[in-house]
Amino acid sequence: MKALHKLTPRSPNSHSLFFHISSRFLNTPNPKPTLDEPSSAYYDDLIAAAGRNRDYAALHTLLNKRVRDGFFNTNNTFNFISTDLSLLPDLSRTLARLDKGFARKSAYDAVISRLSRLHRTDEALTLAAEMIRGGFGANACTFHPILNALTKKKKMEEAWRVMDLMRENQIWPDLMAYNNFLTGYCFAGDLTSAAGLLTRMAEDGLRADSRTYDALVLGACRAGKVEGALVVLRRMEDEGVPALYSTHAHVIGGLLGLGYYAQAVEFVMVFAGRDKGLDTENFGLLASRLINSKSFDKAMFVLEEMRKMGLKLSDKLKGFYDLRTKE
């Protein structure tokens, strides 16, 4: 594993806007008490109740009011549509009448995101098309959850048709849009398509970020090409792109999957001491995988290193360590 030895650690560099909005809360017949300082969760509850009751006038007022009070929509704001998609036509008409700008766009984006998580991408695309027709600010971010849902399901042709739709409407795919495809190809081990996509990204003037490289490392490991994954990791080092915790996890899993237990330990040791959070994740994952593969001596070595470094052991790892030390 020559590439592993090239990953010598570098010394870490030794190197608020807080705002409060106070306003009287919306007077409604809702049984909950009026709050001087409403929260996002409280608005979500009120919106859910209005949605379930099909009270679109209240829904309209609440969606506008929460933005005026400084509370963004959350992943839970439109949960009420999950069990009743028949609400969508009236909900769409309500969204179209919201205040121009952020209030309207963010509400549309949140509903599209919710539908995408439900794998209702046709309905999500219908809403996106309404945004485009109405001039409601549809952009690449609007389509990210749709692309994510499609590529996760390996529906790559459908996802590319969405990209075509974006381009037809002068919505240019950004790095995150491409990263969805890259992750999909790499998860499937399709490195040929991934390589072609990287070329296309470069032609569009997009530069790889941490998630781009994470997908490449994942793809190399799933294809059994851990040497290639280490080369990618080294390139990240050279370009100053920070690696995600998951990027390290891909390499550890790839090495162990090929039976390279000693090299997996060496890999983790190479990066030790830079980031306590990363160390806890790397050493903990490695120890757990070694235990599962019955490599108890190597697991104990890793756990001893964790104790020396003052890293926290999970209850399971601590139980294993205590049991082995008593033997």
mmCIF file of C-alpha atoms in Angstrom, residues 42-307:
data_model
loop_
_atom_site.group_PDB
_atom_site.id
_atom_site.type_symbol
_atom_site.label_atom_id
_atom_site.label_comp_id
_atom_site.label_asym_id
_atom_site.label_seq_id
_atom_site.Cartn_x
_atom_site.Cartn_y
_atom_site.Cartn_z
ATOM 1 C CA TYR A 42 -44.434 26.327 17.376
ATOM 2 C CA TYR A 43 -45.128 27.669 13.895
ATOM 3 C CA ASP A 44 -44.723 24.142 12.508
ATOM 4 C CA ASP A 45 -47.400 22.903 14.925
ATOM 5 C CA LEU A 46 -49.816 25.667 13.954
ATOM 6 C CA ILE A 47 -49.201 25.116 10.244
ATOM 7 C CA ALA A 48 -49.682 21.363 10.623
ATOM 8 C CA ALA A 49 -53.017 21.917 12.369
ATOM 9 C CA ALA A 50 -54.170 24.381 9.695
ATOM 10 C CA GLY A 51 -53.074 22.024 6.931
ATOM 11 C CA ARG A 52 -54.824 18.994 8.378
ATOM 12 C CA ASN A 53 -57.983 21.085 8.817
ATOM 13 C CA ARG A 54 -57.664 22.393 5.249
ATOM 14 C CA ASP A 55 -57.790 25.934 6.629
ATOM 15 C CA TYR A 56 -55.895 27.516 3.778
ATOM 16 C CA ALA A 57 -56.571 31.075 4.910
ATOM 17 C CA ALA A 58 -54.847 30.356 8.234
ATOM 18 C CA LEU A 59 -52.088 28.502 6.398
ATOM 19 C CA HIS A 60 -51.479 31.516 4.160
ATOM 20 C CA THR A 61 -51.300 33.858 7.141
ATOM 21 C CA LEU A 62 -48.991 31.598 9.147
ATOM 22 C CA LEU A 63 -46.519 30.986 6.316
ATOM 23 C CA ASN A 64 -46.172 34.716 5.734
ATOM 24 C CA LYS A 65 -46.059 35.571 9.437
ATOM 25 C CA ARG A 66 -43.317 33.094 10.338
ATOM 26 C CA VAL A 67 -40.972 34.630 7.764
ATOM 27 C CA ARG A 68 -41.754 38.155 8.947
ATOM 28 C CA ASP A 69 -40.938 37.015 12.476
ATOM 29 C CA GLY A 70 -37.619 35.591 11.304
ATOM 30 C CA PHE A 71 -38.409 31.856 11.362
ATOM 31 C CA PHE A 72 -37.505 29.771 8.332
ATOM 32 C CA ASN A 73 -39.477 26.744 7.202
ATOM 33 C CA THR A 74 -38.062 23.459 8.495
ATOM 34 C CA ASN A 75 -38.065 19.834 7.368
ATOM 35 C CA ASN A 76 -41.188 19.391 9.493
ATOM 36 C CA THR A 77 -43.233 22.350 8.252
ATOM 37 C CA PHE A 78 -45.144 20.402 5.592
ATOM 38 C CA ASN A 79 -45.218 16.966 7.217
ATOM 39 C CA PHE A 80 -49.010 17.145 7.109
ATOM 40 C CA ILE A 81 -49.009 16.356 3.365
ATOM 41 C CA SER A 82 -47.327 12.985 3.981
ATOM 42 C CA THR A 83 -50.597 11.186 4.642
ATOM 43 C CA ASP A 84 -52.866 13.164 2.332
ATOM 44 C CA LEU A 85 -51.549 14.244 -1.059
ATOM 45 C CA SER A 86 -55.039 15.359 -2.076
ATOM 46 C CA LEU A 87 -54.126 18.598 -0.273
ATOM 47 C CA LEU A 88 -51.594 19.504 -2.946
ATOM 48 C CA PRO A 89 -53.792 21.420 -5.461
ATOM 49 C CA ASP A 90 -55.206 23.763 -2.810
ATOM 50 C CA LEU A 91 -51.833 24.001 -1.078
ATOM 51 C CA SER A 92 -50.204 24.989 -4.376
ATOM 52 C CA ARG A 93 -52.746 27.757 -4.906
ATOM 53 C CA THR A 94 -52.037 28.965 -1.368
ATOM 54 C CA LEU A 95 -48.284 29.024 -1.960
ATOM 55 C CA ALA A 96 -48.748 31.060 -5.142
ATOM 56 C CA ARG A 97 -50.471 33.808 -3.118
ATOM 57 C CA LEU A 98 -47.767 34.134 -0.451
ATOM 58 C CA ASP A 99 -45.680 37.283 -0.115
ATOM 59 C CA LYS A 100 -43.322 37.781 -3.045
ATOM 60 C CA GLY A 101 -39.720 36.784 -2.572
ATOM 61 C CA PHE A 102 -38.336 34.602 0.186
ATOM 62 C CA ALA A 103 -41.637 33.684 1.871
ATOM 63 C CA ARG A 104 -43.087 32.227 -1.326
ATOM 64 C CA LYS A 105 -39.910 30.640 -2.704
ATOM 65 C CA SER A 106 -38.879 29.013 0.574
ATOM 66 C CA ALA A 107 -42.359 27.547 1.066
ATOM 67 C CA TYR A 108 -42.348 26.042 -2.435
ATOM 68 C CA ASP A 109 -38.835 24.674 -1.885
ATOM 69 C CA ALA A 110 -39.854 23.135 1.435
ATOM 70 C CA VAL A 111 -42.877 21.358 -0.075
ATOM 71 C CA ILE A 112 -40.764 20.092 -2.989
ATOM 72 C CA SER A 113 -38.188 18.802 -0.511
ATOM 73 C CA ARG A 114 -40.881 17.023 1.494
ATOM 74 C CA LEU A 115 -42.370 15.407 -1.606
ATOM 75 C CA SER A 116 -38.916 14.286 -2.725
ATOM 76 C CA ARG A 117 -38.261 12.625 0.624
ATOM 77 C CA LEU A 118 -41.560 10.810 0.134
ATOM 78 C CA HIS A 119 -40.261 9.713 -3.316
ATOM 79 C CA ARG A 120 -43.123 11.617 -4.956
ATOM 80 C CA THR A 121 -40.844 13.194 -7.534
ATOM 81 C CA ASP A 122 -43.583 13.615 -10.155
ATOM 82 C CA GLU A 123 -45.564 15.815 -7.782
ATOM 83 C CA ALA A 124 -42.384 17.643 -6.781
ATOM 84 C CA LEU A 125 -41.621 18.361 -10.441
ATOM 85 C CA THR A 126 -45.156 19.627 -10.970
ATOM 86 C CA LEU A 127 -44.631 22.184 -8.198
ATOM 87 C CA ALA A 128 -41.219 23.127 -9.595
ATOM 88 C CA ALA A 129 -42.813 23.708 -12.996
ATOM 89 C CA GLU A 130 -45.412 25.961 -11.355
ATOM 90 C CA MET A 131 -42.603 27.953 -9.772
ATOM 91 C CA ILE A 132 -40.984 28.391 -13.172
ATOM 92 C CA ARG A 133 -44.215 29.422 -14.879
ATOM 93 C CA GLY A 134 -45.096 31.847 -12.107
ATOM 94 C CA GLY A 135 -41.622 33.365 -11.901
ATOM 95 C CA PHE A 136 -41.396 32.417 -8.223
ATOM 96 C CA GLY A 137 -37.615 32.118 -8.060
ATOM 97 C CA ALA A 138 -36.968 28.483 -8.951
ATOM 98 C CA ASN A 139 -33.238 27.815 -9.014
ATOM 99 C CA ALA A 140 -30.817 24.899 -8.744
ATOM 100 C CA CYS A 141 -31.515 24.581 -5.008
ATOM 101 C CA THR A 142 -35.180 23.932 -5.827
ATOM 102 C CA PHE A 143 -34.179 20.826 -7.773
ATOM 103 C CA HIS A 144 -31.529 19.436 -5.399
ATOM 104 C CA PRO A 145 -33.951 17.245 -3.388
ATOM 105 C CA ILE A 146 -35.514 15.891 -6.582
ATOM 106 C CA LEU A 147 -32.118 14.961 -8.020
ATOM 107 C CA ASN A 148 -31.069 13.463 -4.708
ATOM 108 C CA ALA A 149 -34.173 11.284 -4.534
ATOM 109 C CA LEU A 150 -33.815 10.054 -8.115
ATOM 110 C CA THR A 151 -30.087 9.314 -7.990
ATOM 111 C CA LYS A 152 -30.431 7.489 -4.661
ATOM 112 C CA LYS A 153 -32.965 5.213 -6.364
ATOM 113 C CA LYS A 154 -30.498 4.802 -9.273
ATOM 114 C CA LYS A 155 -32.998 6.435 -11.644
ATOM 115 C CA MET A 156 -30.207 8.160 -13.501
ATOM 116 C CA GLU A 157 -32.023 8.652 -16.804
ATOM 117 C CA GLU A 158 -34.907 10.372 -15.040
ATOM 118 C CA ALA A 159 -32.453 12.526 -13.125
ATOM 119 C CA TRP A 160 -30.731 13.599 -16.348
ATOM 120 C CA ARG A 161 -34.116 14.555 -17.789
ATOM 121 C CA VAL A 162 -34.585 16.823 -14.770
ATOM 122 C CA MET A 163 -31.212 18.419 -15.545
ATOM 123 C CA ASP A 164 -32.379 18.960 -19.132
ATOM 124 C CA LEU A 165 -35.544 20.613 -17.806
ATOM 125 C CA MET A 166 -33.434 22.928 -15.675
ATOM 126 C CA ARG A 167 -31.238 23.957 -18.598
ATOM 127 C CA GLU A 168 -34.263 24.519 -20.843
ATOM 128 C CA ASN A 169 -35.469 27.055 -18.293
ATOM 129 C CA GLN A 170 -32.110 28.801 -17.857
ATOM 130 C CA ILE A 171 -31.499 27.149 -14.476
ATOM 131 C CA TRP A 172 -27.880 26.083 -14.555
ATOM 132 C CA PRO A 173 -26.913 22.983 -12.530
ATOM 133 C CA ASP A 174 -24.462 23.744 -9.744
ATOM 134 C CA LEU A 175 -21.881 21.599 -7.973
ATOM 135 C CA MET A 176 -24.398 20.068 -5.588
ATOM 136 C CA ALA A 177 -26.574 18.971 -8.498
ATOM 137 C CA TYR A 178 -23.631 17.205 -10.110
ATOM 138 C CA ASN A 179 -22.528 15.713 -6.795
ATOM 139 C CA ASN A 180 -25.851 13.880 -6.574
ATOM 140 C CA PHE A 181 -25.055 12.119 -9.829
ATOM 141 C CA LEU A 182 -21.464 11.471 -8.854
ATOM 142 C CA THR A 183 -22.508 9.862 -5.579
ATOM 143 C CA GLY A 184 -25.058 7.724 -7.419
ATOM 144 C CA TYR A 185 -22.528 6.474 -9.968
ATOM 145 C CA CYS A 186 -19.827 5.872 -7.373
ATOM 146 C CA PHE A 187 -22.179 4.069 -4.997
ATOM 147 C CA ALA A 188 -22.966 1.698 -7.857
ATOM 148 C CA GLY A 189 -19.236 1.321 -8.603
ATOM 149 C CA ASP A 190 -19.694 2.837 -12.069
ATOM 150 C CA LEU A 191 -16.345 4.632 -12.237
ATOM 151 C CA THR A 192 -16.540 5.075 -16.018
ATOM 152 C CA SER A 193 -19.663 7.226 -15.769
ATOM 153 C CA ALA A 194 -18.170 9.035 -12.762
ATOM 154 C CA ALA A 195 -15.034 9.901 -14.736
ATOM 155 C CA GLY A 196 -17.117 11.224 -17.630
ATOM 156 C CA LEU A 197 -19.119 13.338 -15.204
ATOM 157 C CA LEU A 198 -15.957 14.864 -13.751
ATOM 158 C CA THR A 199 -14.953 15.956 -17.250
ATOM 159 C CA ARG A 200 -18.364 17.508 -17.791
ATOM 160 C CA MET A 201 -18.141 19.329 -14.453
ATOM 161 C CA ALA A 202 -14.749 20.751 -15.401
ATOM 162 C CA GLU A 203 -16.160 21.949 -18.731
ATOM 163 C CA ASP A 204 -18.889 23.779 -16.799
ATOM 164 C CA GLY A 205 -16.230 25.492 -14.679
ATOM 165 C CA LEU A 206 -17.121 23.633 -11.471
ATOM 166 C CA ARG A 207 -14.397 22.741 -8.984
ATOM 167 C CA ALA A 208 -14.596 19.616 -6.834
ATOM 168 C CA ASP A 209 -15.483 20.033 -3.151
ATOM 169 C CA SER A 210 -15.384 17.668 -0.161
ATOM 170 C CA ARG A 211 -18.533 15.861 -1.223
ATOM 171 C CA THR A 212 -17.228 15.385 -4.772
ATOM 172 C CA TYR A 213 -14.093 13.717 -3.472
ATOM 173 C CA ASP A 214 -16.097 11.730 -0.926
ATOM 174 C CA ALA A 215 -18.096 10.214 -3.781
ATOM 175 C CA LEU A 216 -14.911 9.353 -5.684
ATOM 176 C CA VAL A 217 -13.378 7.651 -2.656
ATOM 177 C CA LEU A 218 -16.622 5.750 -2.102
ATOM 178 C CA GLY A 219 -16.668 4.604 -5.722
ATOM 179 C CA ALA A 220 -13.053 3.450 -5.664
ATOM 180 C CA CYS A 221 -13.573 1.512 -2.433
ATOM 181 C CA ARG A 222 -16.759 -0.146 -3.649
ATOM 182 C CA ALA A 223 -14.910 -1.197 -6.798
ATOM 183 C CA GLY A 224 -12.152 -2.728 -4.643
ATOM 184 C CA LYS A 225 -9.625 -0.107 -5.777
ATOM 185 C CA VAL A 226 -8.474 1.170 -2.411
ATOM 186 C CA GLU A 227 -5.116 2.285 -3.822
ATOM 187 C CA GLY A 228 -7.080 4.631 -6.077
ATOM 188 C CA ALA A 229 -9.067 5.897 -3.083
ATOM 189 C CA LEU A 230 -5.807 6.707 -1.284
ATOM 190 C CA VAL A 231 -4.577 8.614 -4.331
ATOM 191 C CA VAL A 232 -7.791 10.679 -4.295
ATOM 192 C CA LEU A 233 -7.328 11.349 -0.582
ATOM 193 C CA ARG A 234 -3.788 12.510 -1.213
ATOM 194 C CA ARG A 235 -5.042 14.848 -3.922
ATOM 195 C CA MET A 236 -7.483 16.343 -1.427
ATOM 196 C CA GLU A 237 -4.564 16.966 0.910
ATOM 197 C CA ASP A 238 -2.579 18.660 -1.849
ATOM 198 C CA GLU A 239 -5.505 20.876 -2.856
ATOM 199 C CA GLY A 240 -6.422 21.768 0.714
ATOM 200 C CA VAL A 241 -9.902 20.265 0.467
ATOM 201 C CA PRO A 242 -11.011 18.956 3.890
ATOM 202 C CA ALA A 243 -12.080 15.314 3.948
ATOM 203 C CA LEU A 244 -15.431 14.385 5.429
ATOM 204 C CA TYR A 245 -15.563 11.858 8.249
ATOM 205 C CA SER A 246 -17.366 9.550 5.842
ATOM 206 C CA THR A 247 -14.430 9.750 3.407
ATOM 207 C CA HIS A 248 -12.157 8.180 6.004
ATOM 208 C CA ALA A 249 -14.861 5.639 6.825
ATOM 209 C CA HIS A 250 -15.005 4.559 3.163
ATOM 210 C CA VAL A 251 -11.251 3.857 3.155
ATOM 211 C CA ILE A 252 -11.343 1.987 6.459
ATOM 212 C CA GLY A 253 -14.232 -0.136 5.201
ATOM 213 C CA GLY A 254 -12.488 -0.710 1.871
ATOM 214 C CA LEU A 255 -9.257 -1.882 3.496
ATOM 215 C CA LEU A 256 -11.017 -4.192 5.932
ATOM 216 C CA GLY A 257 -13.224 -5.566 3.157
ATOM 217 C CA LEU A 258 -10.098 -6.688 1.325
ATOM 218 C CA GLY A 259 -8.640 -8.211 4.468
ATOM 219 C CA TYR A 260 -5.988 -5.503 4.909
ATOM 220 C CA TYR A 261 -6.360 -5.254 8.681
ATOM 221 C CA ALA A 262 -2.840 -4.037 9.442
ATOM 222 C CA GLN A 263 -3.090 -1.402 6.697
ATOM 223 C CA ALA A 264 -6.423 -0.195 8.098
ATOM 224 C CA VAL A 265 -4.789 0.300 11.498
ATOM 225 C CA GLU A 266 -1.879 2.100 9.834
ATOM 226 C CA PHE A 267 -4.268 4.334 7.901
ATOM 227 C CA VAL A 268 -6.038 5.425 11.078
ATOM 228 C CA MET A 269 -2.727 6.037 12.846
ATOM 229 C CA VAL A 270 -1.477 8.234 9.985
ATOM 230 C CA PHE A 271 -4.285 10.739 10.618
ATOM 231 C CA ALA A 272 -4.262 10.484 14.419
ATOM 232 C CA GLY A 273 -3.844 13.673 16.429
ATOM 233 C CA ARG A 274 -5.264 16.174 13.948
ATOM 234 C CA ASP A 275 -8.899 16.252 14.965
ATOM 235 C CA LYS A 276 -10.268 14.647 18.130
ATOM 236 C CA GLY A 277 -13.689 14.167 16.591
ATOM 237 C CA LEU A 278 -12.191 12.460 13.551
ATOM 238 C CA ASP A 279 -10.001 10.296 15.781
ATOM 239 C CA THR A 280 -13.006 9.188 17.826
ATOM 240 C CA GLU A 281 -14.905 8.273 14.658
ATOM 241 C CA ASN A 282 -11.970 6.532 12.929
ATOM 242 C CA PHE A 283 -10.656 4.559 15.882
ATOM 243 C CA GLY A 284 -14.159 3.665 17.063
ATOM 244 C CA LEU A 285 -15.235 2.448 13.624
ATOM 245 C CA LEU A 286 -12.028 0.461 13.157
ATOM 246 C CA ALA A 287 -12.274 -1.169 16.587
ATOM 247 C CA SER A 288 -15.921 -2.120 16.011
ATOM 248 C CA ARG A 289 -15.190 -3.638 12.614
ATOM 249 C CA LEU A 290 -12.195 -5.559 13.964
ATOM 250 C CA ILE A 291 -14.313 -6.964 16.780
ATOM 251 C CA ASN A 292 -16.987 -8.032 14.294
ATOM 252 C CA SER A 293 -14.334 -9.825 12.234
ATOM 253 C CA LYS A 294 -12.983 -11.602 15.356
ATOM 254 C CA SER A 295 -9.628 -9.783 15.127
ATOM 255 C CA PHE A 296 -9.622 -9.250 18.860
ATOM 256 C CA ASP A 297 -5.896 -8.593 19.340
ATOM 257 C CA LYS A 298 -5.883 -5.823 16.759
ATOM 258 C CA ALA A 299 -9.090 -4.424 18.235
ATOM 259 C CA MET A 300 -7.471 -4.293 21.671
ATOM 260 C CA PHE A 301 -4.471 -2.456 20.207
ATOM 261 C CA VAL A 302 -6.821 0.158 18.713
ATOM 262 C CA LEU A 303 -8.745 0.499 21.993
ATOM 263 C CA GLU A 304 -5.494 0.910 23.936
ATOM 264 C CA GLU A 305 -4.545 3.725 21.558
ATOM 265 C CA MET A 306 -7.926 5.349 22.108
ATOM 266 C CA ARG A 307 -7.412 5.278 25.874
#
